[in-house]
Tab-separated table of C-alpha atoms in Angstrom:
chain	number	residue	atom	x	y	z
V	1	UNK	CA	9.099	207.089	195.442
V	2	UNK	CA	7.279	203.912	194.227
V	3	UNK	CA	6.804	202.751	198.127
V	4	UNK	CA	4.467	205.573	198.947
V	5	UNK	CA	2.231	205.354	195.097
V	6	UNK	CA	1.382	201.339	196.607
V	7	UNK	CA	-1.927	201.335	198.836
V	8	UNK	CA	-0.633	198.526	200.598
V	9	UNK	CA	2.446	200.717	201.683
V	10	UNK	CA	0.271	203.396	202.418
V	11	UNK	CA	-1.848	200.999	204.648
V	12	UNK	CA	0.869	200.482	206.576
V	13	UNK	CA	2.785	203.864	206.976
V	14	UNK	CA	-0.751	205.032	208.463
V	15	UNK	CA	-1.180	202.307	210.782
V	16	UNK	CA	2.421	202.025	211.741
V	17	UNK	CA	2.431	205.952	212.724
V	18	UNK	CA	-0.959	205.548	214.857
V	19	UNK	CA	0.852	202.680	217.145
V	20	UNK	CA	4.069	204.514	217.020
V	21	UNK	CA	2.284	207.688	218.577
V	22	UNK	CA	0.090	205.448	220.552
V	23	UNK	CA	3.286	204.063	221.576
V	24	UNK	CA	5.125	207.746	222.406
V	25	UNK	CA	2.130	209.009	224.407
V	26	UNK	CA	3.296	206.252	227.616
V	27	UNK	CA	5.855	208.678	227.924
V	28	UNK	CA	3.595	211.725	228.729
V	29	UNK	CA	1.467	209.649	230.441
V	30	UNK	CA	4.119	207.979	233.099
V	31	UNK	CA	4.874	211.827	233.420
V	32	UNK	CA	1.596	213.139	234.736
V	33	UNK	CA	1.693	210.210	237.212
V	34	UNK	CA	5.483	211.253	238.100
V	35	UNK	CA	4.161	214.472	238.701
V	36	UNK	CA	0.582	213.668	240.291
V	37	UNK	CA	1.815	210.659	242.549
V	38	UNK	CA	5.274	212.539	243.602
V	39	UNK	CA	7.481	209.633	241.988
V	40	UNK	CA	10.870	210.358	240.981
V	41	UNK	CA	13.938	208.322	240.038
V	42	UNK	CA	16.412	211.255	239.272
V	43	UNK	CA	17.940	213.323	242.405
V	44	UNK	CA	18.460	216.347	240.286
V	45	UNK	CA	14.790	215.659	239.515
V	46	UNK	CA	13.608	216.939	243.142
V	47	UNK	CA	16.932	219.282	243.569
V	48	UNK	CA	14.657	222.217	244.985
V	49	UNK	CA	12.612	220.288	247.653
V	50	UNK	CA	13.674	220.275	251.381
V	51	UNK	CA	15.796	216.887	252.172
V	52	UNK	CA	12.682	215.501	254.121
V	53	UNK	CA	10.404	215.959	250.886
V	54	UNK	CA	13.265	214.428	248.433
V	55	UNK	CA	13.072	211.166	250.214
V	56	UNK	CA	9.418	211.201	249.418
V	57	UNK	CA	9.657	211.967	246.137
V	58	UNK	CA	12.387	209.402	245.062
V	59	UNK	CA	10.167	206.721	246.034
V	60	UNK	CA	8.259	203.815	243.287
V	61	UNK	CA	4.519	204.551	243.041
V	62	UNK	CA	2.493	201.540	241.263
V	63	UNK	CA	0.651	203.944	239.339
V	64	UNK	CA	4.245	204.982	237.759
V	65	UNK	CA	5.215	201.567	237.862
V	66	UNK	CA	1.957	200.541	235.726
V	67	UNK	CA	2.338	202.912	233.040
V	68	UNK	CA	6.284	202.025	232.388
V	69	UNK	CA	5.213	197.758	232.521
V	70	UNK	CA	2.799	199.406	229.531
V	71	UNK	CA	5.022	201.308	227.822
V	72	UNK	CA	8.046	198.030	227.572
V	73	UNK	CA	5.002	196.040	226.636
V	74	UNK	CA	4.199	198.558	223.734
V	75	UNK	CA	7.927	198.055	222.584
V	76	UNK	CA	7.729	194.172	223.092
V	77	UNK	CA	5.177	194.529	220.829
V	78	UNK	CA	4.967	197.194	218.163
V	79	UNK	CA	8.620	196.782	217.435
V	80	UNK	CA	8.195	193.351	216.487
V	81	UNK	CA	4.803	194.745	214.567
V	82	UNK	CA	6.845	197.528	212.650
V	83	UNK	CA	9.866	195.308	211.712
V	84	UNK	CA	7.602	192.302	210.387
V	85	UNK	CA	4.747	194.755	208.873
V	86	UNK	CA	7.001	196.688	207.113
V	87	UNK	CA	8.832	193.844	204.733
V	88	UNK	CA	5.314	192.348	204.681
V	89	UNK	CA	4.343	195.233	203.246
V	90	UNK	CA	6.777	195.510	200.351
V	91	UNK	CA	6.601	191.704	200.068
V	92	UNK	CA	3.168	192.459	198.197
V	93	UNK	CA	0.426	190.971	199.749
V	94	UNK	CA	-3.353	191.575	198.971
V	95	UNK	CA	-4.787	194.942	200.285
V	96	UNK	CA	-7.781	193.275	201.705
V	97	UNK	CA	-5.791	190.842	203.906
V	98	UNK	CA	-3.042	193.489	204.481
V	99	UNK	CA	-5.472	195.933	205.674
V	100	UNK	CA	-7.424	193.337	207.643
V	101	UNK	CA	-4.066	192.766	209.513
V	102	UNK	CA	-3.359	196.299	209.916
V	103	UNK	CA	-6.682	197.170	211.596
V	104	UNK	CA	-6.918	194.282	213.553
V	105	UNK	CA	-3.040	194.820	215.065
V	106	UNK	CA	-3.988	198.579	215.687
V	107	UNK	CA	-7.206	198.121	217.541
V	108	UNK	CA	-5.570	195.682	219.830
V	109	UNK	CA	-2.843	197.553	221.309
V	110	UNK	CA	-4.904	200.803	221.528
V	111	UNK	CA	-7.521	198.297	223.997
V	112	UNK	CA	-4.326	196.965	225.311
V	113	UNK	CA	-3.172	200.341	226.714
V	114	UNK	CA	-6.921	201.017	228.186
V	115	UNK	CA	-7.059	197.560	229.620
V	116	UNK	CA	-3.406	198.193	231.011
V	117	UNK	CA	-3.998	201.669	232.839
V	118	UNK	CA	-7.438	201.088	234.367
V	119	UNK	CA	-6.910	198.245	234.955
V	120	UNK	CA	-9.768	196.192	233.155
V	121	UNK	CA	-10.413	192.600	234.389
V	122	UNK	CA	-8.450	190.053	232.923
V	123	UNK	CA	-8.603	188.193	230.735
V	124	UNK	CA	-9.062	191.331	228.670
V	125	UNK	CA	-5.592	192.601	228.757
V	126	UNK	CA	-4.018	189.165	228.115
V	127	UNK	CA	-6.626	188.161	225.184
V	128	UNK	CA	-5.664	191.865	223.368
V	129	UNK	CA	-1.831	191.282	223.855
V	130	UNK	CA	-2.130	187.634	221.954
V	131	UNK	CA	-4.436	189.270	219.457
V	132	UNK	CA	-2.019	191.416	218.394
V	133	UNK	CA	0.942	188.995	218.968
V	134	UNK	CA	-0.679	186.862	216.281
V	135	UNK	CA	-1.567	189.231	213.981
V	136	UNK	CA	2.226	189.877	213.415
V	137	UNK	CA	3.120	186.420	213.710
V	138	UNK	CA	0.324	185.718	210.562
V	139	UNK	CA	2.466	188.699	208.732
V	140	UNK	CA	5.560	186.569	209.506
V	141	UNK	CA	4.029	183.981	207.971
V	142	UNK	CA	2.863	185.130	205.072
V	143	UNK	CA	5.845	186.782	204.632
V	144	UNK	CA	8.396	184.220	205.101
V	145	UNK	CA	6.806	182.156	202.594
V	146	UNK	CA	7.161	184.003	200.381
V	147	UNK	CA	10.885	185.382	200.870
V	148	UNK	CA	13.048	182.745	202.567
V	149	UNK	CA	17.126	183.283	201.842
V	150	UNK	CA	19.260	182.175	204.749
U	1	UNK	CA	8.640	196.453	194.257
U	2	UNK	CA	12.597	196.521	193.371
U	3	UNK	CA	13.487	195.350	196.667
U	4	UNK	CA	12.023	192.391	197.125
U	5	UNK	CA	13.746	191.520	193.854
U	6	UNK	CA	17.269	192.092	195.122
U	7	UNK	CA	19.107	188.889	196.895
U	8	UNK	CA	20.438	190.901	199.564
U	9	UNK	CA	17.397	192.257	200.657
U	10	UNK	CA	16.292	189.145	200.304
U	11	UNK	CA	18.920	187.567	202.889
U	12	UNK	CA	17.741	190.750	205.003
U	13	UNK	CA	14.424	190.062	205.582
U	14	UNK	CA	14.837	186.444	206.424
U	15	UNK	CA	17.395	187.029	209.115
U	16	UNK	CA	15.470	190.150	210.505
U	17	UNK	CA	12.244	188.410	210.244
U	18	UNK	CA	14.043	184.946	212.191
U	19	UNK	CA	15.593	187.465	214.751
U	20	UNK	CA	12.242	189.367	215.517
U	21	UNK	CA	10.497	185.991	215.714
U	22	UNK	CA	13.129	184.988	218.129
U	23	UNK	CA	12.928	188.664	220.309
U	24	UNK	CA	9.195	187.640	219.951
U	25	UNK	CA	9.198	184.572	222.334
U	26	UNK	CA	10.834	185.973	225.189
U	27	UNK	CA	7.072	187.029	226.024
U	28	UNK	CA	5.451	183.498	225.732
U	29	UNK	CA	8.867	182.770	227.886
U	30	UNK	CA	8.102	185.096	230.608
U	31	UNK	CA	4.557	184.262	230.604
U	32	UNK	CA	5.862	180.776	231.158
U	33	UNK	CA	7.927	181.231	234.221
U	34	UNK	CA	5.218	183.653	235.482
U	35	UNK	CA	2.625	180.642	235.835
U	36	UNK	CA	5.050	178.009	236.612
U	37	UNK	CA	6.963	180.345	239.220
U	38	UNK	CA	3.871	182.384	240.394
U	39	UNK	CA	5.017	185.653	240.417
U	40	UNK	CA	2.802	188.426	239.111
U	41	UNK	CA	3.317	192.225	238.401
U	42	UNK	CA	-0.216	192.946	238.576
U	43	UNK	CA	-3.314	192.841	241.109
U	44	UNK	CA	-5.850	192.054	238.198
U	45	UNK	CA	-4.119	189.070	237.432
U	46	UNK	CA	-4.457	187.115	240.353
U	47	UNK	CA	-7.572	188.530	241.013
U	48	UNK	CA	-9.216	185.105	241.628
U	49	UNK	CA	-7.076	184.154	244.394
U	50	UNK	CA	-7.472	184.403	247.968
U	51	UNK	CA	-5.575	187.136	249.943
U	52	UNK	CA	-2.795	185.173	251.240
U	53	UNK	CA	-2.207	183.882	247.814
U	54	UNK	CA	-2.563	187.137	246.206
U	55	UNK	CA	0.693	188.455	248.225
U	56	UNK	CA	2.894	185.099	247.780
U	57	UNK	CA	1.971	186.127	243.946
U	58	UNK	CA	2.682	189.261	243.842
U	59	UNK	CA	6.391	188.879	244.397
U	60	UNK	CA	8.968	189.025	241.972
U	61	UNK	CA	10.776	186.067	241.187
U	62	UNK	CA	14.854	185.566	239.896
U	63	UNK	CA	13.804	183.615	236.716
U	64	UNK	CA	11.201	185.761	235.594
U	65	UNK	CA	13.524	188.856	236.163
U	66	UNK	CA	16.008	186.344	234.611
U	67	UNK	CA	13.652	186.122	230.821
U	68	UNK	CA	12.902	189.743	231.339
U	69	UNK	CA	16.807	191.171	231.271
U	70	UNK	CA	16.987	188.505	228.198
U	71	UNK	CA	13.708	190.150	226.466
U	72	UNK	CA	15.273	193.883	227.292
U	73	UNK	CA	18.978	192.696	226.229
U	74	UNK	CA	17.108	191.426	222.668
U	75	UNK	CA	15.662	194.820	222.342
U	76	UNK	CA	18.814	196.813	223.083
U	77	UNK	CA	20.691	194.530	220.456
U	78	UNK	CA	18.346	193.146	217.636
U	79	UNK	CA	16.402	197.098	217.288
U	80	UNK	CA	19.944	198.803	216.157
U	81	UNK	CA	20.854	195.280	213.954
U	82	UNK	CA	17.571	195.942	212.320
U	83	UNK	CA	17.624	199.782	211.984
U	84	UNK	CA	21.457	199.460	210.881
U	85	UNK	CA	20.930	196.006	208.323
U	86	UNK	CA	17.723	197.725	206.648
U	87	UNK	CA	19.729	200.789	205.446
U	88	UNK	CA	22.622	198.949	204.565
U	89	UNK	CA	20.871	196.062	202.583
U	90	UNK	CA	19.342	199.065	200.976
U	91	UNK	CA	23.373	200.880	200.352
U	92	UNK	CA	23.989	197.658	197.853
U	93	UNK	CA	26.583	195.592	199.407
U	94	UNK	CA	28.393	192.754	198.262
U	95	UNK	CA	25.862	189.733	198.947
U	96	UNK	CA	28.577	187.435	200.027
U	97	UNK	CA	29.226	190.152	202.642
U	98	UNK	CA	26.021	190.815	203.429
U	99	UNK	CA	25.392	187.443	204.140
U	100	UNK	CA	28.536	186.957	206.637
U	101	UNK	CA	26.966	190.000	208.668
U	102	UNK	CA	23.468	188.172	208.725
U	103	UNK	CA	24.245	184.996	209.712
U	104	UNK	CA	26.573	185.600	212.267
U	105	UNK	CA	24.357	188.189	213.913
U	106	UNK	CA	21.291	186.044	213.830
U	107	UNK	CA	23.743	182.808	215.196
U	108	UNK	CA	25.011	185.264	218.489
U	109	UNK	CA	21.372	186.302	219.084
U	110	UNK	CA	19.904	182.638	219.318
U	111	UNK	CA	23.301	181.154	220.913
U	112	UNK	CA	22.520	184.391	223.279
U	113	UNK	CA	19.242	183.640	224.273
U	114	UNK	CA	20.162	180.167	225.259
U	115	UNK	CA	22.965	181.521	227.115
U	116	UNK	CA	20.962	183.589	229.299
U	117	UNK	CA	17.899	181.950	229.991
U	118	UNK	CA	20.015	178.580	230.771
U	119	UNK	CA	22.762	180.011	232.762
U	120	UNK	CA	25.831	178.968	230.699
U	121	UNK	CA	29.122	179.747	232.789
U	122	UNK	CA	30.784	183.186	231.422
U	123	UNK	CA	31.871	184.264	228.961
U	124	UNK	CA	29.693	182.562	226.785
U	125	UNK	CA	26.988	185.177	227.018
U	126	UNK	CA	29.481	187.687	226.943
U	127	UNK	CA	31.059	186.635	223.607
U	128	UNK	CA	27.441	186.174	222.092
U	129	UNK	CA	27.020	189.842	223.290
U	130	UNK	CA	29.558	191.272	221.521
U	131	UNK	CA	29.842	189.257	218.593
U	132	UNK	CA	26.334	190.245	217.715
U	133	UNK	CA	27.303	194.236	218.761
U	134	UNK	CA	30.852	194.296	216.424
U	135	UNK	CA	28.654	192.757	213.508
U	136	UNK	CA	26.037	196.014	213.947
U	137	UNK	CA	29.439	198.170	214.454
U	138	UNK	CA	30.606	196.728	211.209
U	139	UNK	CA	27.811	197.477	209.097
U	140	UNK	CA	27.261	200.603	210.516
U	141	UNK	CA	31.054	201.376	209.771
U	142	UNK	CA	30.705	200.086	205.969
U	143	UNK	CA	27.085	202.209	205.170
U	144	UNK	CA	28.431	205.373	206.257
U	145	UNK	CA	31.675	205.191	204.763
U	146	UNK	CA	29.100	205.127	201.460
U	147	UNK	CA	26.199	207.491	202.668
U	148	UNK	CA	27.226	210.186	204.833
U	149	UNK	CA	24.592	213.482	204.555
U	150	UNK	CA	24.470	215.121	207.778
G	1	UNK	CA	18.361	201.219	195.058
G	2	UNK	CA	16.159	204.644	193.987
G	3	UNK	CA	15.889	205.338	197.901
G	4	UNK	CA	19.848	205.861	197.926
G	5	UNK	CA	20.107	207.929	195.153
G	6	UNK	CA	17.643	210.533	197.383
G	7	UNK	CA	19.215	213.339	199.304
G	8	UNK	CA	16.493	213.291	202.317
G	9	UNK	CA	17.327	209.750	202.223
G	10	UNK	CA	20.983	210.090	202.340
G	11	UNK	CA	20.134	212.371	205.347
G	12	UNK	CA	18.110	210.220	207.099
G	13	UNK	CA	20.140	207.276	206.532
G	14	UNK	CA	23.164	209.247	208.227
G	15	UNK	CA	21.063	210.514	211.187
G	16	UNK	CA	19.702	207.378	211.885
G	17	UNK	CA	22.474	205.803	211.949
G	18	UNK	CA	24.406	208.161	214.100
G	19	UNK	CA	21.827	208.309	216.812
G	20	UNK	CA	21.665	204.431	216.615
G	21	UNK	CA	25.068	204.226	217.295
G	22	UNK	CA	24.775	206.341	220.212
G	23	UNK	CA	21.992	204.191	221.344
G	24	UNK	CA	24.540	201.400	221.265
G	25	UNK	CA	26.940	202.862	223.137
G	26	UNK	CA	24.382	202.589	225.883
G	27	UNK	CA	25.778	198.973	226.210
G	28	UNK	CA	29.044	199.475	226.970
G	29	UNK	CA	28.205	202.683	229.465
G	30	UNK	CA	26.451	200.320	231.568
G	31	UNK	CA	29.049	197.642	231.649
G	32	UNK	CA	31.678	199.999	232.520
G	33	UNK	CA	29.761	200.849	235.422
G	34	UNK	CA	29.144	197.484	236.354
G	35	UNK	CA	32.914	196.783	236.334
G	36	UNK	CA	33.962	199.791	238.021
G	37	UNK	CA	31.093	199.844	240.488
G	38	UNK	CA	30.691	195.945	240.763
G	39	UNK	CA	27.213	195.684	240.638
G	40	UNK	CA	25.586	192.865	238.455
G	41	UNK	CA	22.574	190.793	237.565
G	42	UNK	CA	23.365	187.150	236.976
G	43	UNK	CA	25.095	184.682	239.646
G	44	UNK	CA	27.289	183.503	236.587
G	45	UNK	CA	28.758	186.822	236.061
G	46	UNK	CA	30.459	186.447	239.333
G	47	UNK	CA	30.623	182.759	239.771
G	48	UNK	CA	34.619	182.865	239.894
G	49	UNK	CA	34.295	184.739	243.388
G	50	UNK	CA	34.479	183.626	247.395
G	51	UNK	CA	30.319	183.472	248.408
G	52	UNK	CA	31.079	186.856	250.847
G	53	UNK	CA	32.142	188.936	247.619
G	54	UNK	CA	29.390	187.546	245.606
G	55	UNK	CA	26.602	188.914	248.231
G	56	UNK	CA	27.782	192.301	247.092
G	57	UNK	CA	28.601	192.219	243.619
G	58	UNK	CA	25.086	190.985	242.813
G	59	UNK	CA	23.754	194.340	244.383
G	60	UNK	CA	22.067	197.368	242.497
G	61	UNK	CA	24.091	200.250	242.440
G	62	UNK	CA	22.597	204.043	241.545
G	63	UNK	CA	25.402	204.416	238.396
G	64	UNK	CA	24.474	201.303	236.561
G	65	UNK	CA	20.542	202.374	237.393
G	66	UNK	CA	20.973	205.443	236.113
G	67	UNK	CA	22.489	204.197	232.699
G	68	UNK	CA	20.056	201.372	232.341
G	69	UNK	CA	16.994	204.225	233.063
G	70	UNK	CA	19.155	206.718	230.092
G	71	UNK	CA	19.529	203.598	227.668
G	72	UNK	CA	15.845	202.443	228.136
G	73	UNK	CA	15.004	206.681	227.525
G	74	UNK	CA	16.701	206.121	224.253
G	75	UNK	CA	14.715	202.865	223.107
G	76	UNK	CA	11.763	205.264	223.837
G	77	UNK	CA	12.257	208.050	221.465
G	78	UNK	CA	14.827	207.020	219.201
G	79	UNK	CA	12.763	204.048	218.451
G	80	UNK	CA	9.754	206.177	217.198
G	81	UNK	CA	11.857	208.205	215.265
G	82	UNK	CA	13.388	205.593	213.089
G	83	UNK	CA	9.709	204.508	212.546
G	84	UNK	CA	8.272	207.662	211.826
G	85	UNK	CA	11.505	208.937	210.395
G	86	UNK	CA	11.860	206.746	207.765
G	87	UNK	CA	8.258	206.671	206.513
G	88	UNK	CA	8.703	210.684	206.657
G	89	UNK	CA	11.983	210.780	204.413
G	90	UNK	CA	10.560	208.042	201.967
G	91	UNK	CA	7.109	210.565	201.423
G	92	UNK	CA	8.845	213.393	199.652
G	93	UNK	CA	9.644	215.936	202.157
G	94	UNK	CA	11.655	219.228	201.157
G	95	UNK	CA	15.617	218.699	201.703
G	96	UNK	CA	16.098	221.802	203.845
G	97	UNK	CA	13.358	220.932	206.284
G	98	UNK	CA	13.944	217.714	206.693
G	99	UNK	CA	17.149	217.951	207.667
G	100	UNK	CA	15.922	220.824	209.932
G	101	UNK	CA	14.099	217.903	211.592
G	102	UNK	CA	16.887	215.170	211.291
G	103	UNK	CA	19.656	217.377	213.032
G	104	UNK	CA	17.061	218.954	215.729
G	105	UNK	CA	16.466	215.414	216.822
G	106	UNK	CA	20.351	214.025	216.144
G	107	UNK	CA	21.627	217.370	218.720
G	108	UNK	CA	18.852	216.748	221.384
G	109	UNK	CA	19.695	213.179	221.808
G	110	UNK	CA	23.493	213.029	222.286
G	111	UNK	CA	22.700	216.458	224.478
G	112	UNK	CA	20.223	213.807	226.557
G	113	UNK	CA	22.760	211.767	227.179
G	114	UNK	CA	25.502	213.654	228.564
G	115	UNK	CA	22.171	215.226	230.875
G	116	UNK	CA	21.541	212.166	231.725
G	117	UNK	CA	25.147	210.196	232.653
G	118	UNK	CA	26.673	213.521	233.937
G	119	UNK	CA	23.447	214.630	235.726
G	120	UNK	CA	22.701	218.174	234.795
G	121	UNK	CA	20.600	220.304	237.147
G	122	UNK	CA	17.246	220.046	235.434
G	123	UNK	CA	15.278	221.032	233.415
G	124	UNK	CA	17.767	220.731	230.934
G	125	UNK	CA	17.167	216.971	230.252
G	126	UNK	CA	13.683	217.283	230.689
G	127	UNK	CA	13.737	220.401	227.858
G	128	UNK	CA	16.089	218.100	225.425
G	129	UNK	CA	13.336	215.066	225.862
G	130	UNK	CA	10.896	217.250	224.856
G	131	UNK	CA	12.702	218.520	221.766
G	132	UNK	CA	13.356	215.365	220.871
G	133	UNK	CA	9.571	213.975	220.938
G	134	UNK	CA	8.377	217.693	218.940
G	135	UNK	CA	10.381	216.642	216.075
G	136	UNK	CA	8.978	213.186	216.002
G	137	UNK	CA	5.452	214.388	216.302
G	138	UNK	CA	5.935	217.268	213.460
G	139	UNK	CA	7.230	214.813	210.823
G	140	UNK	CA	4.293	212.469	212.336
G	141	UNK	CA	2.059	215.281	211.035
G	142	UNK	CA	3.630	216.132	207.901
G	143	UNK	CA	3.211	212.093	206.996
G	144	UNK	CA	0.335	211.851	208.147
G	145	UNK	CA	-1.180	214.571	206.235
G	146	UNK	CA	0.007	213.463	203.420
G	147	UNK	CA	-0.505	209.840	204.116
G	148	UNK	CA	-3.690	208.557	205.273
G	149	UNK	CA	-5.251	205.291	204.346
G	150	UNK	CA	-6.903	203.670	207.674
């Protein structure tokens, strides 16, 4: 299909699967500290412990807590990136400033996820998250002047 | 690329691009009534404070949770309208048609938002709500009565 | 539109949207547990009753949890899919394995939910969540090895 001969397109389908696996691996990730931290939400989760040891293990842990605030931030954010990136990219734009986008979008959210589950000092975590907030608002931009029916 | 040449898709990726901009500010909101409400999720973000301010902080508070349910209602509503509208601005609908199911879904969404975050008595919200869901329904109903492959 | 004269994308098109809609049904599963539980979020959902019923109607309850947890599962994976779906059906896949892929994913989600709602001793919703995520990540790799421009 003509979509996937443009290297703009291509740009963006390999950027846009990086984030979206970047994005899948909070799942894993609030797993191990499910299983590490003994934090369940499920009863059927914990159906074979002892009734003193299920009331443990239904309990919050921050460390779960952390990872899931990271994961809704991912989809607060690379939603928004794959909607807007993707009509940007069949709206045509230059490679160099597509790509520059691209890069610039994926590097911040993979910092953003560091910065998020260690912890970092701010204002790391809050200068990556507005990095990559106005990377896809320039792609909005750019796109919507160019394409503009309502 | 042919798309970007058709009017409907055209119509599309205004409204989707105005209704991701709009999901796209409930984070700037939150942020808001995080600093103007003090209430924090994290321990690295107030790590400046002292220790008695820390805790006061680190409490939740009803109008951030209030932007929050907004942000999460947004993504629960505007991520099918976009999955849904991209497939069926790509089935070749009637652009009259296509711009009914646009503009009222992008109208519910902002009249939503406003709803929610301001309080408005019931059912205002509600009505937003499923205004916005029976336009998805509708378009969902219309593309698979064309393409159905399963 | 070339894309809808494709069979994978005919397939895709009707898997997506199916699991979409399923997704959306989310919506109403947590209202109706919200109604028949009485549990809700916002004063001006119950702003019509005496102050003593209000204390309890704006209470959590572990039904309307438990569908908000299921419906925020789905936003999860069914989100990457579409991404990584969509990018996989428009880069030339062969029809009989992508819709081994599309239908593999389609089954494990609606089998997720009724795990889920209906709470079926584990691990059988833990085994369909994992099915779910394999099929993303195998037409993740079949893109991306095709695809790769970073």
């Amino acid at each position: 299909m003509a979509t996937m001969d443009n290297e703009v397109f291509q740009a963006f389908v390999t950027h846009a699967a990086v984030v979206t696996l970047k994005m899948m691996l909070m799942g894993p990730v609030t797993s191990y500290f499910r299983f590490t931290r003994g934090s369940f939400s499920n009863e059927e989760d914990v159906a074979r412990k002892s009734d003193d040891e299920k009331k443990k293990l239904l309990r919050s842990h921050p460390d779960v807590e952390r990872a899931q605030r990271c994961h809704r931030n991912d989809l607060e954010n690379i939603v928004p990136f794959f909607f807007i990136g993707l009509l940007y990219a069949l709206s045509g734009p230059d490679l160099s400033s597509a790509l520059i986008h691209f890069r610039v979008f994926t590097a911040s959210r993979i910092f953003h996820s560091f910065a998020y589950i260690l912890a970092f000092p701010q204002p790391s975590r809050g200068l990556s998250y507005m990095l990559g907030m106005l990377t896809t608002l320039s792609m909005a931009y750019n796109l919507l002047s160019k394409v503009f029916v309502p």
